[in-house]
Short mmCIF file of C-alpha atoms in Angstrom, two decimals:
data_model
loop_
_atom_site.label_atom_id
_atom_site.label_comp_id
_atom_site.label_asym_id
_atom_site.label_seq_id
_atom_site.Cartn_x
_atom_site.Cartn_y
_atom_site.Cartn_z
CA UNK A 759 0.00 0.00 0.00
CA UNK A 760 2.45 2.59 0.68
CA UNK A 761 5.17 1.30 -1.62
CA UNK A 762 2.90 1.61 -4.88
CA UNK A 763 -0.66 3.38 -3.48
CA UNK A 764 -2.08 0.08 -3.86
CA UNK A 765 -5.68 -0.65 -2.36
CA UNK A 766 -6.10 -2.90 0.13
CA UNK A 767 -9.32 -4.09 -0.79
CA UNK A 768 -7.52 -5.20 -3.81
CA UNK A 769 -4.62 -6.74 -3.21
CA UNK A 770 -4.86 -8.43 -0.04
CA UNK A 771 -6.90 -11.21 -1.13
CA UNK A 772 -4.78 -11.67 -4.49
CA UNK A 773 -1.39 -11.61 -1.70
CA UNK A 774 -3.57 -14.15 0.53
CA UNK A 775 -3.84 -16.38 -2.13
CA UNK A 776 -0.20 -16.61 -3.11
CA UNK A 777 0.57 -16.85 0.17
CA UNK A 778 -2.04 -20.04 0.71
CA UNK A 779 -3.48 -18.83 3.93
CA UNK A 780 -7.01 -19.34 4.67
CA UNK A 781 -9.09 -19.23 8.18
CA UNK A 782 -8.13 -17.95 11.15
CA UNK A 783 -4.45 -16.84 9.35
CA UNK A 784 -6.23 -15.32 6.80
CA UNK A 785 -8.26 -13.64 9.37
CA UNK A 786 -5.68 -12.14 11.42
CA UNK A 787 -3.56 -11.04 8.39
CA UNK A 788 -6.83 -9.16 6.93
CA UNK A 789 -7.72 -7.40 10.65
CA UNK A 790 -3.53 -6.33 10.80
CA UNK A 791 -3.89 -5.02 7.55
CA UNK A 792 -7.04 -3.19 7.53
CA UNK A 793 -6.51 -2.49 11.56
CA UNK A 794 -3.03 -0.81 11.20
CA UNK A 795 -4.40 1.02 8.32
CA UNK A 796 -7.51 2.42 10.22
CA UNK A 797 -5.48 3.80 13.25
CA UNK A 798 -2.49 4.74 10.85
CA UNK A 799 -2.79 8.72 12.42
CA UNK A 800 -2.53 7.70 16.11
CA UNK A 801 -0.22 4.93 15.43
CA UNK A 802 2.35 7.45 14.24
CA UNK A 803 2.24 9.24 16.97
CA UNK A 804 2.73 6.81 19.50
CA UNK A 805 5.15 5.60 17.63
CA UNK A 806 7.24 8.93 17.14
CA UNK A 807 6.51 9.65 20.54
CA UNK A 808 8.12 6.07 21.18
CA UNK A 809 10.82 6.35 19.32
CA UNK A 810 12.08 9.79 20.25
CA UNK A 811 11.63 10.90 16.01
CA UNK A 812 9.32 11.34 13.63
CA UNK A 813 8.14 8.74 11.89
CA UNK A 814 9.00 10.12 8.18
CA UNK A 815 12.70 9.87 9.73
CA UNK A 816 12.33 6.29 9.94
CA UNK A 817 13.16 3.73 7.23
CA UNK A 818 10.02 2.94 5.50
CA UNK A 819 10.03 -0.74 6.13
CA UNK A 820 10.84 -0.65 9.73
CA UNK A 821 8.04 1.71 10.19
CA UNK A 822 5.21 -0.40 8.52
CA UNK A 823 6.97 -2.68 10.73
CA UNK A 824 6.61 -0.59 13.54
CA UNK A 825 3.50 0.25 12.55
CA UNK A 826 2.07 -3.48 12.73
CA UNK A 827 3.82 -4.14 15.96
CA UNK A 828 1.96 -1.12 17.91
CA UNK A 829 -1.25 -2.17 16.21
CA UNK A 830 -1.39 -5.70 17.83
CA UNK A 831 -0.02 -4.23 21.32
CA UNK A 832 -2.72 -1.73 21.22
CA UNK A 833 -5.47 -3.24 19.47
CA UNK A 834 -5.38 -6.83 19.90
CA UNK A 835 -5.20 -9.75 22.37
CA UNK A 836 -1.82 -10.58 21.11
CA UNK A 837 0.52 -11.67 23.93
CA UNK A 838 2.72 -8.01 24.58
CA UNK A 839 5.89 -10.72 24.27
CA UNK A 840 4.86 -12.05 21.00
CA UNK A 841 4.10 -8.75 18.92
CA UNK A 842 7.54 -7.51 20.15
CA UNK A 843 9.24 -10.52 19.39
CA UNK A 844 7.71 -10.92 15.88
CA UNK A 845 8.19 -6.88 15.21
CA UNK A 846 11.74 -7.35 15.93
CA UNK A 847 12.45 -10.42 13.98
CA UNK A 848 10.30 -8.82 11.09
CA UNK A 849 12.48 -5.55 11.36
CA UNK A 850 15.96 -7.86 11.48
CA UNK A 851 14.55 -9.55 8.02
CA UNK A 852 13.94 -6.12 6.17
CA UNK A 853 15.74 -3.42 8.06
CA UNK A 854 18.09 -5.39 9.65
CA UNK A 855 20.58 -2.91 11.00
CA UNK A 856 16.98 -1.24 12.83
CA UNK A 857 16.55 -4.58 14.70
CA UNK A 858 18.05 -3.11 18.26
CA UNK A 859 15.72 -0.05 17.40
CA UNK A 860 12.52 -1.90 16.85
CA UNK A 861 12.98 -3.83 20.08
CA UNK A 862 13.78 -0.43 22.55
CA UNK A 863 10.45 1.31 20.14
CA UNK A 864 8.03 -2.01 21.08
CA UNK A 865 9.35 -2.27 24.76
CA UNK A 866 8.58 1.67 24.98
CA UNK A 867 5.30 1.23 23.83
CA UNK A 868 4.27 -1.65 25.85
CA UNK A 869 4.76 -0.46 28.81
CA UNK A 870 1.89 1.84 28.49
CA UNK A 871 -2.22 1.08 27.50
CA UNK A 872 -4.04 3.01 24.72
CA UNK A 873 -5.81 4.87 26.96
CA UNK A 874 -2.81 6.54 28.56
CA UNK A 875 -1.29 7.23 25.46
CA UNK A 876 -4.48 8.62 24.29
CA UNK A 877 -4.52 10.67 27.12
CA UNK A 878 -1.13 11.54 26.48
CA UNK A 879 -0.81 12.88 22.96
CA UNK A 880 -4.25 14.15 21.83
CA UNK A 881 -5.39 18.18 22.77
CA UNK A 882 -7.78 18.67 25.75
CA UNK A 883 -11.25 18.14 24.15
CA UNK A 884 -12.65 21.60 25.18
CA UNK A 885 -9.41 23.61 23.76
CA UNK A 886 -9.38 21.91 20.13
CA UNK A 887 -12.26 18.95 20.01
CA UNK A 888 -11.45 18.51 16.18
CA UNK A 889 -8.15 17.81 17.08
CA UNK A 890 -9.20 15.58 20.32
CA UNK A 891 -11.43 13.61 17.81
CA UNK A 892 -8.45 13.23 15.33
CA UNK A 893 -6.50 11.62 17.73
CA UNK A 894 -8.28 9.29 19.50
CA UNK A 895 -10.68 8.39 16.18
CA UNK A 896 -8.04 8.20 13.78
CA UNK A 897 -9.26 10.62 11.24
CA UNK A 898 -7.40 13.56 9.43
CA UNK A 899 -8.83 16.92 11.38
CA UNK A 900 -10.10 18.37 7.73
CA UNK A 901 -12.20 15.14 7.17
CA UNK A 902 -13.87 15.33 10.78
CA UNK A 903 -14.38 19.24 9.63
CA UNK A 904 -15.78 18.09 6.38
CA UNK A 905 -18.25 15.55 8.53
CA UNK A 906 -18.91 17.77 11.17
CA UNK A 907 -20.26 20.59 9.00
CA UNK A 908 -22.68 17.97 6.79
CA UNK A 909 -24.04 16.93 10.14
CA UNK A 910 -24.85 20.76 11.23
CA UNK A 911 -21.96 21.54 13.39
CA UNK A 912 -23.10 18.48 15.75
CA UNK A 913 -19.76 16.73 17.33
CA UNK A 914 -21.39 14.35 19.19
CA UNK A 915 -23.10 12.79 16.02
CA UNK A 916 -19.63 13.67 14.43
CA UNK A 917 -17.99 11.38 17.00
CA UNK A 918 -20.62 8.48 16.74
CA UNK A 919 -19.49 8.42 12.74
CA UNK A 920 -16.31 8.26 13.56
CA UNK A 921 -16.94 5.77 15.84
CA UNK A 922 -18.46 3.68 12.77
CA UNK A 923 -15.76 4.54 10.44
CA UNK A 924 -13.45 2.64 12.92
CA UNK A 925 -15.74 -0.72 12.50
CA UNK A 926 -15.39 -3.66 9.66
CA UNK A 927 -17.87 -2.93 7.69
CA UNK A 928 -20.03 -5.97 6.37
CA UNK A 929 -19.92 -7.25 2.86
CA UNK A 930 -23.08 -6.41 0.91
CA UNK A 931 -24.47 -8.46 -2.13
CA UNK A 932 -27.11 -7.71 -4.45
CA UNK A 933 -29.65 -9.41 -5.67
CA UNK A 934 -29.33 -8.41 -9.48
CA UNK A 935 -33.54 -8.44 -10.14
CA UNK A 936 -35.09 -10.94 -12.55
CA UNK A 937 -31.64 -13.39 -11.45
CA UNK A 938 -32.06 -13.63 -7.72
CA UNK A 939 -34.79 -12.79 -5.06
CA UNK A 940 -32.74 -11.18 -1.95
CA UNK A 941 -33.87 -13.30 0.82
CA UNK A 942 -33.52 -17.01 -1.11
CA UNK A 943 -30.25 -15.53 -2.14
CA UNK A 944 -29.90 -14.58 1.98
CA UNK A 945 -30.71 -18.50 2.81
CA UNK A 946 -28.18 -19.25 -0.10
CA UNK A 947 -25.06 -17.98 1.10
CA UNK A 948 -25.78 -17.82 4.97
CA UNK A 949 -26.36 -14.28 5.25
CA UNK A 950 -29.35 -11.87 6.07
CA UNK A 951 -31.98 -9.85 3.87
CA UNK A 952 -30.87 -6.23 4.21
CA UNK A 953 -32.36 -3.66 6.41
CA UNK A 954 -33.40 -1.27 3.19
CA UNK A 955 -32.50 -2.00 -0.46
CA UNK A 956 -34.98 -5.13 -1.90
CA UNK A 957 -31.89 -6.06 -3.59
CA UNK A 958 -29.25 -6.52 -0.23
CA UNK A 959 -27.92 -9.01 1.11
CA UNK A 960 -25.52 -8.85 4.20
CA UNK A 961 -22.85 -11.60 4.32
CA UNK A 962 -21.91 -13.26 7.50
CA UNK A 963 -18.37 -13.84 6.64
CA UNK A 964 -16.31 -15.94 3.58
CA UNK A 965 -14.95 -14.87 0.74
CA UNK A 966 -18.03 -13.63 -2.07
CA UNK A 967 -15.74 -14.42 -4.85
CA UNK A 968 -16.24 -18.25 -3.98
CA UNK A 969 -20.02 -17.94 -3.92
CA UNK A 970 -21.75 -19.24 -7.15
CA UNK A 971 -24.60 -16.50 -6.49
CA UNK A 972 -21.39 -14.13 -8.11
CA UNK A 973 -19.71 -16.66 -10.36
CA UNK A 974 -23.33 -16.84 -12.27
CA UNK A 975 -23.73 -13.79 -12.36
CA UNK A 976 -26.50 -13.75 -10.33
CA UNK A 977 -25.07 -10.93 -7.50
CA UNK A 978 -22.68 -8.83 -7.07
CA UNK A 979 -20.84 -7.60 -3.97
CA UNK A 980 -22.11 -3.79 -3.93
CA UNK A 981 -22.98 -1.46 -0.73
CA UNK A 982 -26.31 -1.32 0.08
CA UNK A 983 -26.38 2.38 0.25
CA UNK A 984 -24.80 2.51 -4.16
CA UNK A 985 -28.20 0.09 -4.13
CA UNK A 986 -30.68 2.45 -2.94
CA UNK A 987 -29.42 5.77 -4.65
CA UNK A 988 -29.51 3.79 -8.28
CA UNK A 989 -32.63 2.25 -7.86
CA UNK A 990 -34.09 5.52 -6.61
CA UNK A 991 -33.36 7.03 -10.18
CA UNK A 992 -35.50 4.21 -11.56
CA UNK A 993 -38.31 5.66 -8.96
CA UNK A 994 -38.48 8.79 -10.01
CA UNK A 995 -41.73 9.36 -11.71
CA UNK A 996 -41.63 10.43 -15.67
CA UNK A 997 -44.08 10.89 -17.93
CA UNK A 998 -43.84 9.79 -21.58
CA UNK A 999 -41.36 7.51 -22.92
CA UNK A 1000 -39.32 5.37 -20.25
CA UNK A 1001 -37.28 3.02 -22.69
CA UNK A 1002 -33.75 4.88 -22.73
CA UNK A 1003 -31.08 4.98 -19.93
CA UNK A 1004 -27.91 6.42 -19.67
CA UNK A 1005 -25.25 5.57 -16.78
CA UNK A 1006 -22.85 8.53 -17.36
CA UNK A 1007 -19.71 7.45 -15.05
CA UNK A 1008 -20.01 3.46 -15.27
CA UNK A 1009 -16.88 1.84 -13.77
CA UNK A 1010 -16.41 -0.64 -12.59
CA UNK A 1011 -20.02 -1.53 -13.09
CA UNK A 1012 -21.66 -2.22 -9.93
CA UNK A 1013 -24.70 0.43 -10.43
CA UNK A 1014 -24.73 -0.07 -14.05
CA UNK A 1015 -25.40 -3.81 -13.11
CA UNK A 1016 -28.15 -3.03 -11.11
CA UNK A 1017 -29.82 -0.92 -13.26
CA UNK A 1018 -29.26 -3.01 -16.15
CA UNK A 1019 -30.87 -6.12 -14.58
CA UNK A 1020 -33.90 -3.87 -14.02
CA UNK A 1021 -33.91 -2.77 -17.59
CA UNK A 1022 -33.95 -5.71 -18.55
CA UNK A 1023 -37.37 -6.33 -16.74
CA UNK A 1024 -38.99 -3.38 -17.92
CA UNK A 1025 -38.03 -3.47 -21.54
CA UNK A 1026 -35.39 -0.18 -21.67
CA UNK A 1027 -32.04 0.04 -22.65
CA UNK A 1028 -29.23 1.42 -20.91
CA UNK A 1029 -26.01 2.90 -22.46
CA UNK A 1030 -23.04 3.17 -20.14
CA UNK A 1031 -20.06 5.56 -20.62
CA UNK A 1032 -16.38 5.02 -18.99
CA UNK A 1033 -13.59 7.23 -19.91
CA UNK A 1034 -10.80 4.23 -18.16
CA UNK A 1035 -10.59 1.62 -20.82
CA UNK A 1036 -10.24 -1.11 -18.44
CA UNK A 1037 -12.89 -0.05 -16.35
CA UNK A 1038 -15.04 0.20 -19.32
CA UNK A 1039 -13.86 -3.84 -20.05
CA UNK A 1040 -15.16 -4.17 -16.11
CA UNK A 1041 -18.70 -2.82 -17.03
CA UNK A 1042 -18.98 -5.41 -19.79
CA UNK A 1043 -18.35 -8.06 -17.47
CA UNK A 1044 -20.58 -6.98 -14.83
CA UNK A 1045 -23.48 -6.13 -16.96
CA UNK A 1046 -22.65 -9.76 -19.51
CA UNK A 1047 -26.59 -10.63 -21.04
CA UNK A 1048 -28.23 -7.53 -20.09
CA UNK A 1049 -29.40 -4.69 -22.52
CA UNK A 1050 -26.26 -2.56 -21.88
CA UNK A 1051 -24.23 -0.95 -24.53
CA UNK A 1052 -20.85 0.14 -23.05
CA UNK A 1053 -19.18 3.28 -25.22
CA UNK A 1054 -15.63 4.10 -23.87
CA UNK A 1055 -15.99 7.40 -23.91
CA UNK A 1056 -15.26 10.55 -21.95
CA UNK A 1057 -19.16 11.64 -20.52
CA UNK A 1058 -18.60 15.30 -21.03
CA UNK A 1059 -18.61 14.73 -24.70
CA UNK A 1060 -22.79 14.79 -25.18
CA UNK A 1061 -23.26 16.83 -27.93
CA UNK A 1062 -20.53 16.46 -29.87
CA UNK A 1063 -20.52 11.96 -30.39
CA UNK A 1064 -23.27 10.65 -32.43
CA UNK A 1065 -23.33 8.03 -29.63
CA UNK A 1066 -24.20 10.27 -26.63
CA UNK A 1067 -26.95 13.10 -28.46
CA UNK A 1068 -28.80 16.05 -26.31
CA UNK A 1069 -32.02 15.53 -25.39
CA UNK A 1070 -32.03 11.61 -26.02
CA UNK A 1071 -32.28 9.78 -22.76
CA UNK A 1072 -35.04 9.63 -20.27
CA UNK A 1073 -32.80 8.99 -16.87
CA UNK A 1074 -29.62 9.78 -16.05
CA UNK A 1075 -27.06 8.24 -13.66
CA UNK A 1076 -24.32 10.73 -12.37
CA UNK A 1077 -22.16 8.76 -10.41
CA UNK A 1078 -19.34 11.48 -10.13
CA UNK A 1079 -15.53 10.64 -9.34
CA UNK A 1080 -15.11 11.81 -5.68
CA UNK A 1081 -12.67 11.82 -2.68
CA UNK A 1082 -14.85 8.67 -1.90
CA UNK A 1083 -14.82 10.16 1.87
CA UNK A 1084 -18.01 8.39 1.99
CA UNK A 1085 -16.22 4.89 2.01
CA UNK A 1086 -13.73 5.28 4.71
CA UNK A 1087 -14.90 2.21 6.50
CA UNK A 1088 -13.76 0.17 3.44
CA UNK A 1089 -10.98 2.08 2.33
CA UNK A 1090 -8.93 2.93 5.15
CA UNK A 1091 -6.12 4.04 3.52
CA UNK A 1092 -8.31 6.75 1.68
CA UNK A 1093 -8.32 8.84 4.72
CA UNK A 1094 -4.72 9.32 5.03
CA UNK A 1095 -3.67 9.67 1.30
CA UNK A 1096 -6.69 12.50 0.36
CA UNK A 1097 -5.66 16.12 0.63
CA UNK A 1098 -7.96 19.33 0.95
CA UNK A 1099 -6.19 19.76 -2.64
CA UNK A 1100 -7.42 17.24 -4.23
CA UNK A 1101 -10.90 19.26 -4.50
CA UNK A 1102 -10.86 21.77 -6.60
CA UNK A 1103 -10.10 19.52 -9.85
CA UNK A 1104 -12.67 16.89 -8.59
CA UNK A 1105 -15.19 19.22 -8.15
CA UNK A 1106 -14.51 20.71 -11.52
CA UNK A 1107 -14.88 17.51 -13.12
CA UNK A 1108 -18.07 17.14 -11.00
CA UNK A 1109 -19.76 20.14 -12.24
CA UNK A 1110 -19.18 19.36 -16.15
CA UNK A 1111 -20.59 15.98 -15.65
CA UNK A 1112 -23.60 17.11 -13.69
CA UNK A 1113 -23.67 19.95 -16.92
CA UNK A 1114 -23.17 16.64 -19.55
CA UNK A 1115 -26.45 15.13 -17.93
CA UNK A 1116 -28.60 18.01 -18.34
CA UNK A 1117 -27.79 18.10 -21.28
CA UNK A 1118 -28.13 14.29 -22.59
CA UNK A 1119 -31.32 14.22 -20.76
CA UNK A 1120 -34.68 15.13 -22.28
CA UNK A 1121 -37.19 18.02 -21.15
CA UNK A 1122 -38.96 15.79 -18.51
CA UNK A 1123 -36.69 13.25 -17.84
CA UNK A 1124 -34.62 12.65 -14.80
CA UNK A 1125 -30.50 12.74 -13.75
CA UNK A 1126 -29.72 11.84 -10.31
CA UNK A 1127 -26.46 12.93 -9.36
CA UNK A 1128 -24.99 10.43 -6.87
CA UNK A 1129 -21.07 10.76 -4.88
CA UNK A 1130 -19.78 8.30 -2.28
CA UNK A 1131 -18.81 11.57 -0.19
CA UNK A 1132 -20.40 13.68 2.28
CA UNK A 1133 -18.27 16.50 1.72
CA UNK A 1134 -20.50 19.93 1.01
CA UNK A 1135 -18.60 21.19 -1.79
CA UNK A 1136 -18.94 18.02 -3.81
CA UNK A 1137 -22.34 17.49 -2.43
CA UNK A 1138 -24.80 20.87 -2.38
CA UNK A 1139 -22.37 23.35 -4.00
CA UNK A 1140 -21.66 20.82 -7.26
CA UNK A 1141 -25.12 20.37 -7.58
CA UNK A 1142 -26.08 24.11 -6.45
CA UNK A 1143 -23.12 25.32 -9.11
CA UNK A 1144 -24.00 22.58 -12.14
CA UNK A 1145 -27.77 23.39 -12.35
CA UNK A 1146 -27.01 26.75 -12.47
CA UNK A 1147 -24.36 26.58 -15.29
CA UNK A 1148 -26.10 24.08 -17.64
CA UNK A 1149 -28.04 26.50 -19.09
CA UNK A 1150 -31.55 24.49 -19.00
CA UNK A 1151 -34.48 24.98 -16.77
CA UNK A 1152 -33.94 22.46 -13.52
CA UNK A 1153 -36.48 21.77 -10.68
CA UNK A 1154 -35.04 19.37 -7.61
CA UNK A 1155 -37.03 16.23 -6.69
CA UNK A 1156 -37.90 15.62 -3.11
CA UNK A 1157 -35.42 12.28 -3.06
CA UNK A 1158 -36.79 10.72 -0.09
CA UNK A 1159 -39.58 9.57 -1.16
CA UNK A 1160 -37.45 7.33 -3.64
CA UNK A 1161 -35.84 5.33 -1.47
CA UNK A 1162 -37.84 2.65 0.86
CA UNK A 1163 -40.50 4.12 3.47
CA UNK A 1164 -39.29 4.10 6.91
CA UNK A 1165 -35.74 4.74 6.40
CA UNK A 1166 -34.59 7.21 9.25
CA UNK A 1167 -32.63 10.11 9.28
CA UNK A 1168 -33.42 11.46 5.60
CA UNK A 1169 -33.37 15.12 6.73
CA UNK A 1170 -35.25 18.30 5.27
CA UNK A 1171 -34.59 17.14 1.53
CA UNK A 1172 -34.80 17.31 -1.40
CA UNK A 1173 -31.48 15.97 -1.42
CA UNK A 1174 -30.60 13.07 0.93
CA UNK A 1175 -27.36 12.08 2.54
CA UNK A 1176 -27.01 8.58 3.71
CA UNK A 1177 -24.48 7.62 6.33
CA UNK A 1178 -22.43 4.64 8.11
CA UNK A 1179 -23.63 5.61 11.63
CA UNK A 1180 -27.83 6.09 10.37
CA UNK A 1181 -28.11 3.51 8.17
CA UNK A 1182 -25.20 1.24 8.16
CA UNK A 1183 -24.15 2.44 4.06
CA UNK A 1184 -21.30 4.02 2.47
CA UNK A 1185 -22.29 7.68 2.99
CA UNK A 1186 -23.63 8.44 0.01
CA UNK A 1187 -25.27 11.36 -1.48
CA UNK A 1188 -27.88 11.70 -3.84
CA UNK A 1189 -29.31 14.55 -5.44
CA UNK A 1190 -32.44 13.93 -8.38
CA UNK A 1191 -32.93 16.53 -10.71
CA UNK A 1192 -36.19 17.21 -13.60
CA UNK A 1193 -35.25 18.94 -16.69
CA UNK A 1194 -38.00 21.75 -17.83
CA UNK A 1195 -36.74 23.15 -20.31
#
């Protein structure tokens, strides 16, 4: 991960593989990985703090090293003996002049609990809380700003997110329509109907790529919360024609899936646009047998392709490249390698998609613009700042209303922000727009 800004999600379970481990080893490799990941912030400090330097003054192996070690001390049941021992000999077999090192750095931060260190390093609560929250929640300070100011300026709900970011989140499936019904596909693979989407499935544990439900092509593995925001674009009511789709941003192909197994049932076709060539090759294979047409293809170019006309499509899927602060819980190392910079050019990009939609989608018709971040400026202000720069007439549809009845927490509207610690989804946001004009 740090060596090439590789994904954990991605190449653990290839590494696992190779490496032939399976059960409980498996298990314990995947909660190092994902744990030291996750407390990464804190883990830095205690460790600089043990160590007597920063950490960026430490050789890079010796301090994933490190980095593992203090995890298991802190954060496990791992004998204190063991995770010194195996730190050390792990240092000794890729730093090995840093072995002596390691040992005093483990021995230093044995000696004291969590707690105390927590105590210890992070700024009295009432003096700086967003720094407090940082340190003992393991989040970058502008990301708890970021989350703070989406939920109203209220730290205590701030903290209880937080809180959830910290957990392993379940795997979802879904239930691709017309292919699997949720709840057989629940008794299938051992898992539970989910709380909201018709189509989710919460897995108990076990790898999904081994379950036939996804070899078949009956599921997918796909956040229940990416479930609910794409099938509330097929809610939206339309008059007139209903028979043309168009999923603007499709890679890797989990929405696209989803709504083209419910095309298929309802006798509309869906055209799909990826700029990535190889994510457009993933969209293919996810959406294999359904009435998809994949064009790889930049979206901002409606207008000027033949392929992608104005005024041709009756919904619209907007599922804009983001910070994806929204999927922390899966991506841990997301939080540490995203930068307040990174922004402005996403949010540019944002904006001229949200414009592209308007535009490819007829007087009437629907786009719902959709980001896997909570974050205001890529949430309210894109869509605030798009509609008003597309140069056609734009009402907002009340959103909540599209998703299932009795979901909690769906604020004022019209737009609607899911999130980890309400609903137990990515938090994603979703914003459903009518062209008038």
């Amino acid at each position: 991960m740090h060596r090439d800004d590789a994904y954990a999600n991605l190449v653990l379970p290839e590494i696992l593989r190779g490496m032939a481990l399976s059960g409980r080893d498996a298990a314990f490799a995947t909660e190092l990985t994902y744990g030291t990941l996750r407390m990464l912030g804190t883990l830095d400090l205690i460790v600089a703090d043990a160590a007597g330097r920063e950490v960026s003054r430490i050789d890079p192996p010796a301090r994933d090293a490190l980095r593992l070690g203090a995890y298991q001390l802190l954060h496990t049941r791992v004998p204190a003996h063991a995770a010194v021992n195996q730190t050390v000999d792990l240092v000794r077999s890729v730093a090995p002049g840093a072995a002596g090192f390691a040992n005093a750095v483990m021995r230093t931060i044995a000696e004291t609990p969590l707690e105390k260190w927590l105590e210890r390093l992070a700024p009295d609560y009432e003096a700086n809380p967003i720094g407090n929250l940082a340190v003992h929640h393991n989040h970058p300070e502008w990301i708890i700003r970021a989350f703070s100011e989406a939920l109203g300026g209220d730290l205590a709900e701030t903290t209880r997110l937080l809180i959830e970011d910290n957990q392993p989140p379940v795997v979802h499936l879904c239930a691709r329509p017309g292919r699997a019904d949720a709840v057989e596909l629940a008794d299938e693979v051992d898992g539970v109907p989910g709380a909201f989407s018709p189509y989710a499935v919460y897995l108990n544990g076990g790898s999904p790529r081994e379950l036939s439900a996804i070899r078949q092509g009956r599921a997918h593995v796909q956040d229940e919360g990416s479930q609910l925001v794409a099938a509330a674009l097929l809610a939206a009511p339309i008059e007139g024609q209903d028979t043309r789709w168009l999923d603007l941003c499709a890679g890797p192909g989990g929405k696209t899936g989803l709504i083209g197994a419910i095309a298929a049932g309802r006798g509309a076709e869906v055209t799909a646009v990826e700029v990535a060539e190889h994510r457009a090759r993933l969209v293919e294979q996810a959406t294999e047998g359904m009435p998809v047409t994949v064009l790889p293809m930049d979206g901002r170019s409606v207008g000027r392709d033949p392929d992608l006309p104005e005024e041709a499509f009756d919904r619209v899927l907007v599922d804009a490249p983001c910070t994806g602060l929204g999927s922390l819980r899966r991506r841990p190392e997301s939080r540490w390698r995203r930068q307040p910079a990174d922004l402005p050019p996403l949010t540019k990009l944002q904006r001229e998609l949200l414009v592209a939609a308007l535009r490819a989608v007829r007087v009437g018709g629907v786009v719902a613009y959709v980001t896997c971040s909570p974050h205001m400026v890529e949430t309210q202000v894109t869509v605030t700042e798009g509609s008003r720069r597309s140069g056609v007439g734009v009402d907002f549809v009340d959103a909540r209303p599209l998703l299932p009845p009795g979901m909690p927490g769906l604020g004022s509207g019209p737009t609607v922000q899911l999130w980890p610690h309400r609903h137990g989804t990515d938090a994603m946001f979703l914003a459903v727009l009518r062209r008038t004009s």
